PDB file of C-alpha atoms in Angstrom:
ATOM      1  CA  UNK B   1     109.008 -44.707  82.853  1.00 49.00           C
ATOM      2  CA  UNK B   2     105.724 -42.464  82.656  1.00 45.00           C
ATOM      3  CA  UNK B   3     107.806 -40.283  79.866  1.00 45.00           C
ATOM      4  CA  UNK B   4     108.643 -43.793  78.265  1.00 49.00           C
ATOM      5  CA  UNK B   5     105.558 -45.048  77.843  1.00 47.00           C
ATOM      6  CA  UNK B   6     104.837 -41.245  76.176  1.00 46.00           C
ATOM      7  CA  UNK B   7     108.236 -41.444  73.993  1.00 37.00           C
ATOM      8  CA  UNK B   8     107.621 -45.306  72.885  1.00 38.00           C
ATOM      9  CA  UNK B   9     103.957 -44.569  72.332  1.00 41.00           C
ATOM     10  CA  UNK B  10     105.287 -40.690  70.263  1.00 38.00           C
ATOM     11  CA  UNK B  11     107.732 -43.529  68.704  1.00 38.00           C
ATOM     12  CA  UNK B  12     105.283 -45.974  67.144  1.00 38.00           C
ATOM     13  CA  UNK B  13     102.547 -42.969  65.974  1.00 37.00           C
ATOM     14  CA  UNK B  14     105.474 -41.661  64.249  1.00 37.00           C
ATOM     15  CA  UNK B  15     106.099 -45.039  62.439  1.00 38.00           C
ATOM     16  CA  UNK B  16     103.563 -45.333  61.564  1.00 32.00           C
ATOM     17  CA  UNK B  17     102.951 -42.138  59.503  1.00 34.00           C
ATOM     18  CA  UNK B  18     105.888 -42.217  57.779  1.00 36.00           C
ATOM     19  CA  UNK B  19     104.754 -45.989  56.654  1.00 35.00           C
ATOM     20  CA  UNK B  20     101.477 -44.400  55.024  1.00 33.00           C
ATOM     21  CA  UNK B  21     103.634 -42.031  53.920  1.00 36.00           C
ATOM     22  CA  UNK B  22     106.130 -44.128  52.310  1.00 40.00           C
ATOM     23  CA  UNK B  23     102.898 -46.176  50.942  1.00 38.00           C
ATOM     24  CA  UNK B  24     100.827 -43.713  49.485  1.00 40.00           C
ATOM     25  CA  UNK B  25     104.080 -42.660  47.983  1.00 45.00           C
ATOM     26  CA  UNK B  26     104.780 -46.099  46.772  1.00 45.00           C
ATOM     27  CA  UNK B  27     101.362 -46.823  45.320  1.00 47.00           C
ATOM     28  CA  UNK B  28     100.525 -43.048  43.698  1.00 46.00           C
ATOM     29  CA  UNK B  29      97.579 -41.973  45.929  1.00 66.00           C
ATOM     30  CA  UNK B  30     100.110 -39.686  47.634  1.00 82.00           C
ATOM     31  CA  UNK B  31     103.380 -37.520  45.431  1.00 85.00           C
ATOM     32  CA  UNK B  32     105.191 -34.692  44.667  1.00 82.00           C
ATOM     33  CA  UNK B  33     107.421 -33.492  41.723  1.00 84.00           C
ATOM     34  CA  UNK B  34     109.351 -30.605  41.002  1.00 87.00           C
ATOM     35  CA  UNK B  35     107.934 -27.850  38.673  1.00 90.00           C
ATOM     36  CA  UNK B  36     111.651 -26.662  37.125  1.00 88.00           C
ATOM     37  CA  UNK B  37     109.487 -24.507  34.068  1.00 89.00           C
ATOM     38  CA  UNK B  38     107.034 -21.790  34.246  1.00 92.00           C
ATOM     39  CA  UNK B  39     105.163 -23.146  31.601  1.00 94.00           C
ATOM     40  CA  UNK B  40     101.915 -23.878  33.901  1.00 95.00           C
ATOM     41  CA  UNK B  41     102.218 -20.050  35.226  1.00 96.00           C
ATOM     42  CA  UNK B  42     100.366 -18.448  36.233  1.00 96.00           C
ATOM     43  CA  UNK B  43      98.853 -21.119  38.057  1.00 95.00           C
ATOM     44  CA  UNK B  44     102.228 -23.878  38.393  1.00 94.00           C
ATOM     45  CA  UNK B  45     104.968 -21.401  39.974  1.00 93.00           C
ATOM     46  CA  UNK B  46     108.221 -21.742  38.422  1.00 92.00           C
ATOM     47  CA  UNK B  47     111.106 -23.739  40.982  1.00 92.00           C
ATOM     48  CA  UNK B  48     107.773 -24.767  42.928  1.00 92.00           C
ATOM     49  CA  UNK B  49     106.837 -28.424  44.540  1.00 91.00           C
ATOM     50  CA  UNK B  50     103.253 -30.203  43.692  1.00 92.00           C
ATOM     51  CA  UNK B  51     101.570 -32.655  45.120  1.00 91.00           C
ATOM     52  CA  UNK B  52      99.673 -35.164  42.727  1.00 92.00           C
ATOM     53  CA  UNK B  53      97.227 -38.395  43.395  1.00 91.00           C
ATOM     54  CA  UNK B  54      96.435 -41.058  41.232  1.00 89.00           C
ATOM     55  CA  UNK B  55      92.739 -41.359  43.133  1.00 89.00           C
ATOM     56  CA  UNK B  56      90.665 -38.226  41.829  1.00 89.00           C
ATOM     57  CA  UNK B  57      89.337 -38.857  38.108  1.00 89.00           C
ATOM     58  CA  UNK B  58      91.339 -37.123  35.556  1.00 90.00           C
ATOM     59  CA  UNK B  59      88.885 -34.692  34.398  1.00 93.00           C
ATOM     60  CA  UNK B  60      88.443 -32.414  31.389  1.00 94.00           C
ATOM     61  CA  UNK B  61      89.915 -29.200  32.380  1.00 96.00           C
ATOM     62  CA  UNK B  62      92.119 -30.065  35.735  1.00 96.00           C
ATOM     63  CA  UNK B  63      95.573 -29.735  35.308  1.00 97.00           C
ATOM     64  CA  UNK B  64      97.311 -33.469  35.421  1.00 96.00           C
ATOM     65  CA  UNK B  65     101.501 -35.545  35.105  1.00 94.00           C
ATOM     66  CA  UNK B  66     101.763 -37.296  32.638  1.00 94.00           C
ATOM     67  CA  UNK B  67     104.802 -39.136  31.727  1.00 90.00           C
ATOM     68  CA  UNK B  68     106.766 -37.991  28.438  1.00 83.00           C
ATOM     69  CA  UNK B  69     109.636 -38.228  25.978  1.00 73.00           C
ATOM     70  CA  UNK B  70     111.242 -36.062  23.972  1.00 67.00           C
ATOM     71  CA  UNK B  71     114.492 -36.014  21.743  1.00 64.00           C
ATOM     72  CA  UNK B  72     115.206 -32.463  23.491  1.00 65.00           C
ATOM     73  CA  UNK B  73     114.344 -32.993  27.111  1.00 62.00           C
ATOM     74  CA  UNK B  74     114.204 -37.175  27.488  1.00 66.00           C
ATOM     75  CA  UNK B  75     112.530 -38.089  29.736  1.00 74.00           C
ATOM     76  CA  UNK B  76     109.650 -36.111  32.019  1.00 79.00           C
ATOM     77  CA  UNK B  77     106.716 -35.867  34.449  1.00 85.00           C
ATOM     78  CA  UNK B  78     105.391 -32.700  33.103  1.00 90.00           C
ATOM     79  CA  UNK B  79     102.436 -31.056  34.381  1.00 94.00           C
ATOM     80  CA  UNK B  80      99.461 -29.377  32.374  1.00 96.00           C
ATOM     81  CA  UNK B  81      95.780 -29.038  32.045  1.00 97.00           C
ATOM     82  CA  UNK B  82      93.905 -31.566  29.523  1.00 98.00           C
ATOM     83  CA  UNK B  83      92.508 -29.988  27.367  1.00 97.00           C
ATOM     84  CA  UNK B  84      90.159 -32.328  25.103  1.00 97.00           C
ATOM     85  CA  UNK B  85      89.799 -36.262  25.004  1.00 97.00           C
ATOM     86  CA  UNK B  86      89.935 -38.595  22.426  1.00 97.00           C
ATOM     87  CA  UNK B  87      87.320 -37.613  19.751  1.00 98.00           C
ATOM     88  CA  UNK B  88      87.342 -33.794  20.128  1.00 98.00           C
ATOM     89  CA  UNK B  89      88.247 -31.506  17.681  1.00 98.00           C
ATOM     90  CA  UNK B  90      90.925 -28.845  19.365  1.00 98.00           C
ATOM     91  CA  UNK B  91      91.404 -25.875  17.859  1.00 98.00           C
ATOM     92  CA  UNK B  92      93.256 -21.855  18.876  1.00 98.00           C
ATOM     93  CA  UNK B  93      92.220 -19.550  16.618  1.00 97.00           C
ATOM     94  CA  UNK B  94      94.178 -16.085  17.945  1.00 96.00           C
ATOM     95  CA  UNK B  95      94.797 -17.789  21.308  1.00 95.00           C
ATOM     96  CA  UNK B  96      91.078 -18.606  22.273  1.00 96.00           C
ATOM     97  CA  UNK B  97      91.276 -22.384  22.351  1.00 97.00           C
ATOM     98  CA  UNK B  98      87.986 -24.223  20.343  1.00 98.00           C
ATOM     99  CA  UNK B  99      86.929 -27.813  21.643  1.00 98.00           C
ATOM    100  CA  UNK B 100      84.210 -29.195  18.914  1.00 98.00           C
ATOM    101  CA  UNK B 101      84.004 -25.488  17.709  1.00 97.00           C
ATOM    102  CA  UNK B 102      82.775 -24.050  21.019  1.00 96.00           C
ATOM    103  CA  UNK B 103      85.024 -21.435  22.208  1.00 96.00           C
ATOM    104  CA  UNK B 104      86.350 -22.680  25.393  1.00 95.00           C
ATOM    105  CA  UNK B 105      84.737 -20.541  29.106  1.00 87.00           C
ATOM    106  CA  UNK B 106      86.135 -21.209  32.126  1.00 84.00           C
ATOM    107  CA  UNK B 107      87.743 -18.598  34.676  1.00 87.00           C
ATOM    108  CA  UNK B 108      91.053 -20.750  34.410  1.00 92.00           C
ATOM    109  CA  UNK B 109      93.843 -17.777  34.411  1.00 93.00           C
ATOM    110  CA  UNK B 110      95.675 -18.369  32.017  1.00 96.00           C
ATOM    111  CA  UNK B 111      99.336 -16.243  30.805  1.00 96.00           C
ATOM    112  CA  UNK B 112      99.712 -15.353  26.912  1.00 97.00           C
ATOM    113  CA  UNK B 113     101.683 -12.615  25.119  1.00 97.00           C
ATOM    114  CA  UNK B 114     101.195  -9.377  25.156  1.00 98.00           C
ATOM    115  CA  UNK B 115     103.436  -6.124  23.738  1.00 98.00           C
ATOM    116  CA  UNK B 116     103.617  -3.222  26.526  1.00 98.00           C
ATOM    117  CA  UNK B 117     104.962  -0.058  25.921  1.00 97.00           C
ATOM    118  CA  UNK B 118     108.097   1.253  28.057  1.00 96.00           C
ATOM    119  CA  UNK B 119     106.724   2.179  31.038  1.00 97.00           C
ATOM    120  CA  UNK B 120     104.749  -0.617  31.813  1.00 98.00           C
ATOM    121  CA  UNK B 121     108.496  -2.689  31.643  1.00 98.00           C
ATOM    122  CA  UNK B 122     109.337  -0.903  34.571  1.00 97.00           C
ATOM    123  CA  UNK B 123     106.400  -0.975  36.849  1.00 97.00           C
ATOM    124  CA  UNK B 124     106.214  -4.894  35.952  1.00 97.00           C
ATOM    125  CA  UNK B 125     110.394  -4.549  37.420  1.00 97.00           C
ATOM    126  CA  UNK B 126     109.112  -2.814  40.434  1.00 96.00           C
ATOM    127  CA  UNK B 127     106.992  -5.506  41.569  1.00 94.00           C
ATOM    128  CA  UNK B 128     109.915  -7.979  41.064  1.00 93.00           C
ATOM    129  CA  UNK B 129     109.566  -9.543  37.515  1.00 95.00           C
ATOM    130  CA  UNK B 130     113.205  -9.774  35.901  1.00 94.00           C
ATOM    131  CA  UNK B 131     114.639  -7.975  33.083  1.00 94.00           C
ATOM    132  CA  UNK B 132     114.524 -11.635  30.774  1.00 93.00           C
ATOM    133  CA  UNK B 133     111.675 -11.752  31.005  1.00 95.00           C
ATOM    134  CA  UNK B 134     111.375  -8.700  28.530  1.00 97.00           C
ATOM    135  CA  UNK B 135     111.925  -9.537  25.062  1.00 96.00           C
ATOM    136  CA  UNK B 136     112.567  -6.270  22.853  1.00 96.00           C
ATOM    137  CA  UNK B 137     110.445  -5.015  19.858  1.00 94.00           C
ATOM    138  CA  UNK B 138     111.585  -2.277  18.802  1.00 94.00           C
ATOM    139  CA  UNK B 139     112.348   0.838  20.252  1.00 93.00           C
ATOM    140  CA  UNK B 140     109.169   1.463  21.906  1.00 94.00           C
ATOM    141  CA  UNK B 141     107.259  -1.747  23.149  1.00 97.00           C
ATOM    142  CA  UNK B 142     108.458  -5.244  24.595  1.00 98.00           C
ATOM    143  CA  UNK B 143     107.186  -8.512  24.219  1.00 98.00           C
ATOM    144  CA  UNK B 144     105.902 -10.592  27.976  1.00 98.00           C
ATOM    145  CA  UNK B 145     104.471 -12.877  29.241  1.00 98.00           C
ATOM    146  CA  UNK B 146     100.937 -11.774  31.352  1.00 98.00           C
ATOM    147  CA  UNK B 147      98.239 -13.091  32.947  1.00 96.00           C
ATOM    148  CA  UNK B 148      95.097 -11.270  32.945  1.00 93.00           C
ATOM    149  CA  UNK B 149      95.655 -10.248  36.714  1.00 93.00           C
ATOM    150  CA  UNK B 150      99.259  -9.043  35.784  1.00 96.00           C
ATOM    151  CA  UNK B 151      97.460  -6.364  32.728  1.00 96.00           C
ATOM    152  CA  UNK B 152      97.135  -2.768  34.247  1.00 97.00           C
ATOM    153  CA  UNK B 153      94.966  -0.496  32.040  1.00 96.00           C
ATOM    154  CA  UNK B 154      97.238   2.499  33.406  1.00 97.00           C
ATOM    155  CA  UNK B 155      99.689   1.169  30.218  1.00 97.00           C
ATOM    156  CA  UNK B 156      99.490   0.353  27.038  1.00 97.00           C
ATOM    157  CA  UNK B 157      99.296  -2.910  25.985  1.00 98.00           C
ATOM    158  CA  UNK B 158      97.544  -5.404  23.810  1.00 97.00           C
ATOM    159  CA  UNK B 159      97.530  -9.449  22.855  1.00 97.00           C
ATOM    160  CA  UNK B 160     100.471  -9.926  20.688  1.00 97.00           C
ATOM    161  CA  UNK B 161      99.568 -13.498  18.066  1.00 96.00           C
ATOM    162  CA  UNK B 162     102.601 -14.050  16.248  1.00 91.00           C
ATOM    163  CA  UNK B 163     102.061 -14.759  12.344  1.00 92.00           C
ATOM    164  CA  UNK B 164     104.284 -16.721  11.524  1.00 95.00           C
ATOM    165  CA  UNK B 165     105.106 -20.229  11.667  1.00 96.00           C
ATOM    166  CA  UNK B 166     106.535 -22.527  14.251  1.00 97.00           C
ATOM    167  CA  UNK B 167     109.484 -24.968  12.514  1.00 96.00           C
ATOM    168  CA  UNK B 168     108.750 -27.057  14.971  1.00 95.00           C
ATOM    169  CA  UNK B 169     104.539 -27.823  15.316  1.00 97.00           C
ATOM    170  CA  UNK B 170     105.385 -27.407  11.539  1.00 96.00           C
ATOM    171  CA  UNK B 171     107.493 -30.669  12.144  1.00 95.00           C
ATOM    172  CA  UNK B 172     105.029 -32.480  14.188  1.00 96.00           C
ATOM    173  CA  UNK B 173     102.365 -31.785  12.307  1.00 97.00           C
ATOM    174  CA  UNK B 174     103.472 -30.810   8.874  1.00 97.00           C
ATOM    175  CA  UNK B 175     101.254 -27.596   8.758  1.00 97.00           C
ATOM    176  CA  UNK B 176     102.160 -24.057   8.438  1.00 97.00           C
ATOM    177  CA  UNK B 177     100.949 -23.676  12.488  1.00 98.00           C
ATOM    178  CA  UNK B 178     101.863 -21.878  15.494  1.00 97.00           C
ATOM    179  CA  UNK B 179     100.751 -20.767  18.932  1.00 97.00           C
ATOM    180  CA  UNK B 180      98.393 -18.897  18.525  1.00 97.00           C
ATOM    181  CA  UNK B 181      96.835 -19.840  15.543  1.00 98.00           C
ATOM    182  CA  UNK B 182      96.561 -24.381  16.029  1.00 98.00           C
ATOM    183  CA  UNK B 183      94.563 -26.586  14.255  1.00 95.00           C
ATOM    184  CA  UNK B 184      92.274 -27.783  13.886  1.00 98.00           C
ATOM    185  CA  UNK B 185      92.476 -31.591  14.786  1.00 98.00           C
ATOM    186  CA  UNK B 186      90.815 -34.144  15.839  1.00 98.00           C
ATOM    187  CA  UNK B 187      92.149 -36.736  18.680  1.00 98.00           C
ATOM    188  CA  UNK B 188      92.643 -40.491  17.771  1.00 98.00           C
ATOM    189  CA  UNK B 189      91.602 -43.221  20.015  1.00 98.00           C
ATOM    190  CA  UNK B 190      93.911 -44.410  23.458  1.00 97.00           C
ATOM    191  CA  UNK B 191      94.705 -40.374  22.698  1.00 97.00           C
ATOM    192  CA  UNK B 192      94.605 -37.148  25.041  1.00 98.00           C
ATOM    193  CA  UNK B 193      95.623 -33.573  24.703  1.00 98.00           C
ATOM    194  CA  UNK B 194      97.013 -30.613  26.323  1.00 98.00           C
ATOM    195  CA  UNK B 195      97.635 -26.582  27.289  1.00 98.00           C
ATOM    196  CA  UNK B 196     100.426 -25.305  29.852  1.00 97.00           C
ATOM    197  CA  UNK B 197      98.615 -22.355  31.081  1.00 97.00           C
ATOM    198  CA  UNK B 198     101.732 -20.026  30.078  1.00 97.00           C
ATOM    199  CA  UNK B 199      99.782 -20.531  26.422  1.00 97.00           C
ATOM    200  CA  UNK B 200     103.359 -18.776  24.541  1.00 97.00           C
ATOM    201  CA  UNK B 201     105.496 -20.621  26.523  1.00 95.00           C
ATOM    202  CA  UNK B 202     104.872 -23.906  27.134  1.00 95.00           C
ATOM    203  CA  UNK B 203     106.188 -27.243  25.562  1.00 93.00           C
ATOM    204  CA  UNK B 204     102.881 -29.102  25.615  1.00 95.00           C
ATOM    205  CA  UNK B 205     101.046 -31.096  22.724  1.00 97.00           C
ATOM    206  CA  UNK B 206     101.837 -28.510  20.447  1.00 97.00           C
ATOM    207  CA  UNK B 207     104.776 -29.655  20.199  1.00 95.00           C
ATOM    208  CA  UNK B 208     105.375 -33.016  21.636  1.00 93.00           C
ATOM    209  CA  UNK B 209     102.352 -34.232  19.500  1.00 95.00           C
ATOM    210  CA  UNK B 210      99.197 -36.539  21.008  1.00 96.00           C
ATOM    211  CA  UNK B 211      99.787 -37.856  24.581  1.00 96.00           C
ATOM    212  CA  UNK B 212      98.697 -41.916  25.222  1.00 96.00           C
ATOM    213  CA  UNK B 213      96.066 -41.553  27.578  1.00 95.00           C
ATOM    214  CA  UNK B 214      98.114 -44.443  29.562  1.00 94.00           C
ATOM    215  CA  UNK B 215     100.820 -42.418  30.847  1.00 94.00           C
ATOM    216  CA  UNK B 216      98.654 -39.650  32.863  1.00 95.00           C
ATOM    217  CA  UNK B 217      99.701 -40.349  36.285  1.00 92.00           C
ATOM    218  CA  UNK B 218      97.952 -38.205  38.932  1.00 93.00           C
ATOM    219  CA  UNK B 219      96.646 -35.506  39.141  1.00 95.00           C
ATOM    220  CA  UNK B 220      97.104 -31.947  41.102  1.00 94.00           C
ATOM    221  CA  UNK B 221      95.881 -31.649  44.719  1.00 93.00           C
ATOM    222  CA  UNK B 222      98.076 -28.693  45.435  1.00 92.00           C
ATOM    223  CA  UNK B 223      98.188 -25.082  44.268  1.00 91.00           C
ATOM    224  CA  UNK B 224      94.004 -25.936  44.106  1.00 87.00           C
ATOM    225  CA  UNK B 225      93.046 -27.210  41.424  1.00 83.00           C
TER     226      UNK B 225
END
């Protein structure tokens, strides 16, 4: 009899917790999502899960989720960093982000495109990077996306700034811009601007245009944001 009472209480408590989780999921208070792409690296790993809530403020320079429909990928939920809101002037010069003519300096660890030598490639592959992440530039050098934490002064590396216009960005904004030299653009009323942390490998507002503020669905709470 005593064991039955304990079992019933545990069952009741478990049912209560499950009910709360279902309510939180349906209301958006607590959500989760699978991230299949690397556009948010190094902070959102490819093929990882994130936890989201819609009760925290949608602050600038925080990772948020938003709805987007594109011809290439259809309807989906994107996880990217909010960098500009209504009235802000957004510009990227040689890979550096400027908001309202001021260089954005944060402690956020970002990925950029680098030119590196063969020795550095070998070192990175020994540490787990796939050979598919390297693109041969010439006989001696390769291109790859690296975060500041992955740089190693024992090897040659330098930021690679693409001098050529990006046809997809040109199609969207009708300007000969690319991912590293973009803008300036002023964000229209009711719109926002997102960037992925993997700055040379992210399908963000440089490619899909301004986002309706009403399409923001939540803020990442895990990983820490």
